[in-house]
Short mmCIF file of C-alpha atoms in Angstrom, two decimals:
data_model
loop_
_atom_site.label_atom_id
_atom_site.label_comp_id
_atom_site.label_asym_id
_atom_site.label_seq_id
_atom_site.Cartn_x
_atom_site.Cartn_y
_atom_site.Cartn_z
CA MET A 1 18.67 41.86 -39.27
CA ARG A 2 15.69 44.11 -38.60
CA LEU A 3 13.34 41.20 -39.31
CA LEU A 4 15.18 39.03 -36.81
CA LYS A 5 14.90 41.72 -34.13
CA ARG A 6 11.16 42.01 -34.72
CA PHE A 7 10.80 38.25 -34.47
CA VAL A 8 12.69 38.16 -31.15
CA LEU A 9 10.57 41.03 -29.81
CA LEU A 10 7.42 39.19 -30.88
CA LEU A 11 8.48 36.02 -29.09
CA THR A 12 9.44 37.98 -25.97
CA GLY A 13 6.13 39.85 -25.95
CA SER A 14 4.15 36.62 -26.46
CA ALA A 15 6.01 34.94 -23.59
CA MET A 16 5.30 37.88 -21.29
CA ILE A 17 1.59 37.88 -22.19
CA LEU A 18 1.31 34.13 -21.61
CA GLY A 19 3.17 34.52 -18.32
CA LEU A 20 0.80 37.25 -17.16
CA VAL A 21 -2.24 35.17 -18.16
CA PHE A 22 -0.88 32.13 -16.27
CA TRP A 23 -0.01 34.27 -13.26
CA GLY A 24 -3.56 35.62 -13.17
CA PHE A 25 -4.99 32.09 -13.42
CA LYS A 26 -2.55 30.93 -10.72
CA GLN A 27 -3.70 33.67 -8.35
CA ASN A 28 -7.33 32.67 -8.84
CA PHE A 29 -6.83 28.89 -9.09
CA PRO A 30 -9.88 27.11 -7.57
CA GLY A 31 -7.76 24.73 -5.46
CA LYS A 32 -10.39 24.10 -2.78
CA THR A 33 -13.16 23.37 -5.30
CA ILE A 34 -11.01 20.90 -7.24
CA ALA A 35 -9.80 19.21 -4.04
CA ASP A 36 -13.39 18.80 -2.80
CA ALA A 37 -14.48 17.33 -6.15
CA ALA A 38 -11.56 14.87 -6.13
CA ARG A 39 -12.31 13.90 -2.53
CA ILE A 40 -15.97 13.18 -3.27
CA ARG A 41 -15.16 11.18 -6.40
CA LEU A 42 -12.40 9.07 -4.79
CA THR A 43 -14.55 8.35 -1.72
CA ALA A 44 -17.49 7.27 -3.89
CA GLN A 45 -15.35 5.06 -6.13
CA THR A 46 -13.27 3.30 -3.48
CA GLY A 47 -15.50 3.31 -0.40
CA ILE A 48 -12.53 4.77 1.50
CA PRO A 49 -13.09 8.25 2.98
CA PHE A 50 -10.48 10.68 1.59
CA GLU A 51 -9.30 13.99 3.00
CA ILE A 52 -7.55 16.30 0.51
CA GLN A 53 -6.19 19.71 1.42
CA ASP A 54 -6.56 22.57 -1.08
CA LEU A 55 -4.64 22.09 -4.32
CA GLU A 56 -1.99 24.67 -5.22
CA LEU A 57 -0.96 25.62 -8.77
CA GLY A 58 2.75 26.29 -9.26
CA TRP A 59 4.73 27.29 -12.31
CA ASN A 60 5.72 23.68 -13.05
CA LYS A 61 3.42 21.52 -10.92
CA ILE A 62 0.15 21.07 -9.02
CA SER A 63 0.55 20.16 -5.36
CA THR A 64 -1.24 19.66 -2.06
CA PRO A 65 0.21 19.55 1.47
CA GLU A 66 -1.68 16.43 2.50
CA ILE A 67 -3.95 13.58 1.44
CA ALA A 68 -5.30 11.23 4.14
CA LEU A 69 -7.26 7.97 3.93
CA ARG A 70 -9.64 7.13 6.79
CA THR A 71 -11.15 3.84 7.99
CA PRO A 72 -13.82 2.60 5.51
CA LYS A 73 -17.32 2.17 6.92
CA TRP A 74 -17.38 -1.46 5.77
CA LEU A 75 -14.57 -2.24 8.26
CA THR A 76 -17.14 -2.70 10.99
CA GLY A 77 -15.83 -2.84 14.54
CA PHE A 78 -12.70 -0.80 13.79
CA PRO A 79 -12.16 2.76 15.07
CA ASP A 80 -12.34 5.73 12.72
CA LEU A 81 -8.67 6.57 12.09
CA ARG A 82 -6.55 8.33 9.50
CA LEU A 83 -5.06 5.07 8.27
CA LEU A 84 -2.54 6.51 5.83
CA VAL A 85 -1.28 10.08 5.45
CA LEU A 86 0.48 11.27 2.27
CA GLU A 87 2.37 14.55 2.54
CA ASN A 88 3.79 17.11 0.11
CA ILE A 89 2.13 15.50 -2.89
CA GLU A 90 2.99 17.08 -6.25
CA ALA A 91 2.26 16.34 -9.92
CA PRO A 92 4.93 17.86 -12.22
CA PHE A 93 3.83 19.12 -15.64
CA ALA A 94 7.06 17.88 -17.28
CA SER A 95 6.07 14.19 -17.16
CA ILE A 96 2.77 14.90 -18.93
CA ILE A 97 4.56 16.77 -21.72
CA THR A 98 7.43 14.33 -22.20
CA SER A 99 5.72 10.96 -21.66
CA GLY A 100 1.97 11.55 -21.60
CA LYS A 101 1.84 10.17 -18.05
CA VAL A 102 0.51 11.75 -14.89
CA LYS A 103 3.00 11.26 -12.06
CA MET A 104 2.58 12.07 -8.39
CA LEU A 105 5.43 12.26 -5.92
CA GLY A 106 5.38 12.72 -2.16
CA GLN A 107 6.16 11.37 1.30
CA VAL A 108 4.34 8.77 3.35
CA HIS A 109 5.26 8.12 7.00
CA GLU A 110 8.96 8.97 6.52
CA GLY A 111 9.10 7.15 3.18
CA ALA A 112 8.75 8.26 -0.44
CA ILE A 113 5.81 7.44 -2.71
CA LYS A 114 5.54 7.60 -6.50
CA VAL A 115 2.37 7.00 -8.54
CA SER A 116 1.93 7.12 -12.32
CA THR A 117 -0.75 6.39 -14.92
CA ASP A 118 -1.24 7.13 -18.60
CA LEU A 119 -3.11 10.42 -19.04
CA LEU A 120 -5.35 9.26 -21.90
CA THR A 121 -6.20 5.60 -21.25
CA GLN A 122 -5.73 5.32 -17.44
CA LYS A 123 -5.90 1.54 -17.89
CA MET A 124 -2.99 0.77 -15.60
CA LEU A 125 -1.53 2.27 -12.44
CA ASP A 126 2.00 1.88 -11.15
CA PHE A 127 3.13 2.94 -7.71
CA SER A 128 6.09 2.44 -5.44
CA ILE A 129 6.92 3.13 -1.79
CA ASN A 130 10.43 3.32 -0.40
CA GLY A 131 11.51 3.60 3.23
CA LEU A 132 8.08 3.62 4.91
CA GLN A 133 8.30 3.22 8.70
CA CYS A 134 5.60 0.64 9.52
CA GLU A 135 5.28 1.54 13.19
CA ARG A 136 4.22 5.08 12.20
CA VAL A 137 1.34 3.89 9.99
CA PRO A 138 -2.03 3.76 11.82
CA LEU A 139 -3.21 1.19 9.26
CA PHE A 140 -1.00 -1.47 10.87
CA SER A 141 -2.77 -0.95 14.20
CA LEU A 142 -5.82 -2.65 12.64
CA VAL A 143 -3.95 -5.93 12.19
CA PRO A 144 -5.51 -8.17 14.85
CA TYR A 145 -3.29 -9.43 17.68
CA ALA A 146 -0.06 -8.12 16.14
CA PHE A 147 2.44 -5.26 16.26
CA VAL A 148 4.71 -4.72 13.26
CA SER A 149 7.72 -2.44 12.88
CA GLY A 150 10.32 -2.18 10.12
CA VAL A 151 11.21 -0.39 6.91
CA LEU A 152 8.90 -1.23 3.99
CA SER A 153 9.64 -0.85 0.28
CA LEU A 154 7.35 -2.13 -2.47
CA THR A 155 6.23 -1.78 -6.08
CA ALA A 156 2.77 -2.49 -7.45
CA HIS A 157 1.27 -2.72 -10.93
CA ILE A 158 -2.54 -2.45 -11.11
CA GLU A 159 -3.95 -3.73 -14.41
CA ASN A 160 -7.61 -2.76 -13.99
CA PHE A 161 -7.23 0.85 -12.80
CA TYR A 162 -9.78 2.10 -15.36
CA ASP A 163 -12.32 -0.48 -14.16
CA LEU A 164 -11.65 0.44 -10.54
CA GLN A 165 -12.74 3.99 -11.36
CA LYS A 166 -16.09 2.45 -12.35
CA GLN A 167 -16.28 0.74 -8.94
CA ALA A 168 -14.81 -2.65 -9.71
CA ARG A 169 -14.45 -4.57 -6.44
CA PHE A 170 -10.80 -5.54 -6.29
CA PRO A 171 -7.52 -4.30 -7.77
CA GLU A 172 -5.87 -6.85 -10.06
CA GLY A 173 -2.16 -6.96 -10.80
CA SER A 174 1.07 -7.64 -8.94
CA LEU A 175 2.67 -6.55 -5.68
CA LYS A 176 6.21 -7.25 -4.58
CA GLY A 177 8.70 -5.81 -2.14
CA LYS A 178 10.50 -6.33 1.13
CA LEU A 179 10.39 -5.43 4.80
CA ASN A 180 13.77 -4.84 6.45
CA ASP A 181 14.74 -4.84 10.13
CA ALA A 182 11.31 -6.13 11.08
CA HIS A 183 10.05 -6.83 14.59
CA ILE A 184 6.75 -8.69 14.79
CA ARG A 185 4.96 -9.28 18.07
CA ILE A 186 1.90 -11.54 18.08
CA SER A 187 -0.39 -11.75 21.10
CA GLY A 188 -2.89 -14.56 21.02
CA GLY A 189 -6.56 -13.72 20.85
CA THR A 190 -9.29 -16.19 20.06
CA ALA A 191 -8.26 -16.38 16.39
CA LEU A 192 -4.84 -17.72 17.47
CA MET A 193 -6.07 -19.94 20.29
CA ASP A 194 -4.82 -17.40 22.88
CA LEU A 195 -1.19 -18.29 22.20
CA GLN A 196 1.41 -15.83 23.50
CA LEU A 197 4.30 -16.05 21.06
CA PRO A 198 7.79 -14.52 21.40
CA GLU A 199 8.73 -11.49 19.31
CA LEU A 200 10.19 -12.25 15.87
CA ASP A 201 13.31 -10.37 14.75
CA LEU A 202 13.59 -10.59 10.96
CA SER A 203 16.41 -9.04 8.96
CA GLU A 204 14.34 -9.25 5.77
CA VAL A 205 10.91 -10.36 4.62
CA TYR A 206 10.53 -10.61 0.83
CA PHE A 207 7.05 -10.93 -0.69
CA ASN A 208 5.61 -11.49 -4.17
CA LEU A 209 1.82 -11.50 -4.60
CA GLN A 210 -0.66 -11.67 -7.48
CA LEU A 211 -3.64 -9.43 -6.70
CA GLY A 212 -7.33 -9.98 -7.43
CA PRO A 213 -10.46 -11.30 -5.68
CA LEU A 214 -8.25 -14.31 -4.96
CA ILE A 215 -4.84 -13.10 -3.76
CA HIS A 216 -2.18 -15.60 -4.78
CA ILE A 217 0.81 -15.48 -2.45
CA LYS A 218 3.53 -16.67 -4.79
CA LYS A 219 6.22 -16.42 -2.16
CA ILE A 220 6.98 -14.87 1.20
CA GLU A 221 10.56 -15.49 2.29
CA LEU A 222 11.73 -14.81 5.84
CA GLN A 223 15.27 -14.35 7.12
CA GLY A 224 16.17 -13.91 10.79
CA SER A 225 15.00 -15.59 13.98
CA LEU A 226 12.48 -17.45 11.82
CA ALA A 227 13.66 -18.52 8.37
CA GLY A 228 11.69 -20.14 5.58
CA THR A 229 8.88 -19.60 3.08
CA ILE A 230 5.12 -19.10 2.98
CA ASP A 231 2.79 -19.51 -0.02
CA GLY A 232 -0.94 -19.91 -0.55
CA THR A 233 -4.10 -17.92 -1.20
CA ILE A 234 -6.42 -15.39 0.40
CA GLN A 235 -10.04 -15.35 -0.81
CA LEU A 236 -11.29 -11.83 -0.14
CA ASN A 237 -14.78 -11.08 1.14
CA ASP A 238 -15.66 -7.50 0.17
CA LYS A 239 -18.82 -7.37 2.30
CA ARG A 240 -17.27 -8.89 5.42
CA PRO A 241 -13.46 -8.51 5.24
CA GLN A 242 -12.93 -10.33 8.54
CA MET A 243 -14.54 -13.40 6.95
CA SER A 244 -11.96 -13.52 4.15
CA LEU A 245 -10.56 -17.04 3.84
CA ILE A 246 -6.89 -17.99 3.96
CA ASP A 247 -5.09 -21.17 2.90
CA LEU A 248 -1.38 -20.91 3.69
CA ASN A 249 1.48 -23.38 3.51
CA MET A 250 4.40 -22.58 5.82
CA GLN A 251 7.86 -24.10 5.89
CA LEU A 252 9.74 -22.41 8.73
CA THR A 253 12.86 -23.07 10.80
CA PRO A 254 13.35 -21.22 14.11
CA SER A 255 16.80 -20.04 15.18
CA PRO A 256 18.34 -21.68 18.29
CA SER A 257 17.42 -18.67 20.44
CA LEU A 258 13.82 -18.62 19.19
CA LYS A 259 13.57 -22.37 19.60
CA LYS A 260 14.55 -21.91 23.23
CA GLU A 261 11.82 -19.28 23.72
CA LEU A 262 9.31 -21.67 22.13
CA SER A 263 10.24 -24.51 24.48
CA THR A 264 6.88 -24.11 26.26
CA TYR A 265 5.21 -25.23 23.03
CA SER A 266 7.77 -27.91 22.12
CA THR A 267 5.31 -30.80 22.56
CA MET A 268 2.75 -29.16 20.30
CA LEU A 269 5.34 -28.04 17.72
CA ARG A 270 6.81 -31.53 17.48
CA THR A 271 3.54 -32.58 15.87
CA PHE A 272 4.28 -30.27 12.92
CA GLN A 273 8.05 -30.80 12.63
CA CYS A 274 10.06 -32.46 9.89
CA GLY A 275 13.49 -32.49 11.51
CA GLU A 276 14.15 -28.90 12.60
CA THR A 277 11.66 -27.47 10.11
CA ILE A 278 8.01 -26.77 10.90
CA LYS A 279 5.72 -27.58 7.95
CA ILE A 280 2.11 -26.59 8.45
CA ASN A 281 -1.03 -25.70 6.55
CA LEU A 282 -3.19 -22.96 8.02
CA LYS A 283 -6.81 -22.46 6.95
CA GLY A 284 -9.77 -20.45 8.14
CA SER A 285 -11.01 -16.88 8.20
CA PHE A 286 -9.22 -13.81 9.48
CA ASN A 287 -11.35 -13.77 12.61
CA ARG A 288 -11.21 -17.52 13.30
CA LEU A 289 -8.46 -19.85 12.15
CA ASN A 290 -8.72 -23.63 12.15
CA PHE A 291 -6.20 -25.67 14.10
CA PRO A 292 -3.16 -26.06 11.78
CA THR A 293 -2.28 -29.37 10.15
CA ARG A 294 1.14 -30.72 9.20
CA ASN A 295 2.16 -30.84 5.55
CA LYS A 296 4.02 -33.87 4.21
CA CYS A 297 7.72 -34.10 5.02
#
């Protein structure tokens, strides 16, 4: 009995000593230094300027109030904006102990974000976003000639995360998700032949993409005032993103109300119609699209 009491006292004393040591380290945790080092490294590796507020060490996690991504310098002609702002980011210690994975949780423009990678290999990266409000994301303001609103949820699996840390050019993997209650307004511009199109009201937009230097759009499915599918490819240009090439096949059917709003373009649209369905192929670069051609009926 006496031996058991001594053992309990020893464990209690050891726990108190470890707690005091951790508390002392917590009080002197170099959060600003680590945040600055992470900012410099991420900016150098991705070419995207990062802003990271001081890291904070808690009893069961490391956290920071905010991480922001700014406009890359290679996006010439675009204003310097905080394109994406992540808030209340935290990395719990429990996931490292139980699964060997580093997980980060937080909020992004009224949605939730989750990121995870294996602590040792860091070969792959998984992340998900749920409930992001598109109209609150400055990044979407860079989409030429368009305004997008809606609730975005997605999951992504990046297969070359380790290579990306050595400055590989493009993430490779998969991306899928959906956009609910979407409103898309497109206003001409030279790339779209100065067409003024009516606003699209879409109950759901589902997408499934294969990522890489050549983005393969396996399927985009639209439901709402415009229903149908889109597939094709996007050949990325890392030096001049606006010169990235697209090759898209669209099979779309407008609702009666949208068809009425498009009556001004009825003569032109008839060229691309197969019955009530519009079947077109769209090629060109982001900054200048070719005139669309009709696919076979």
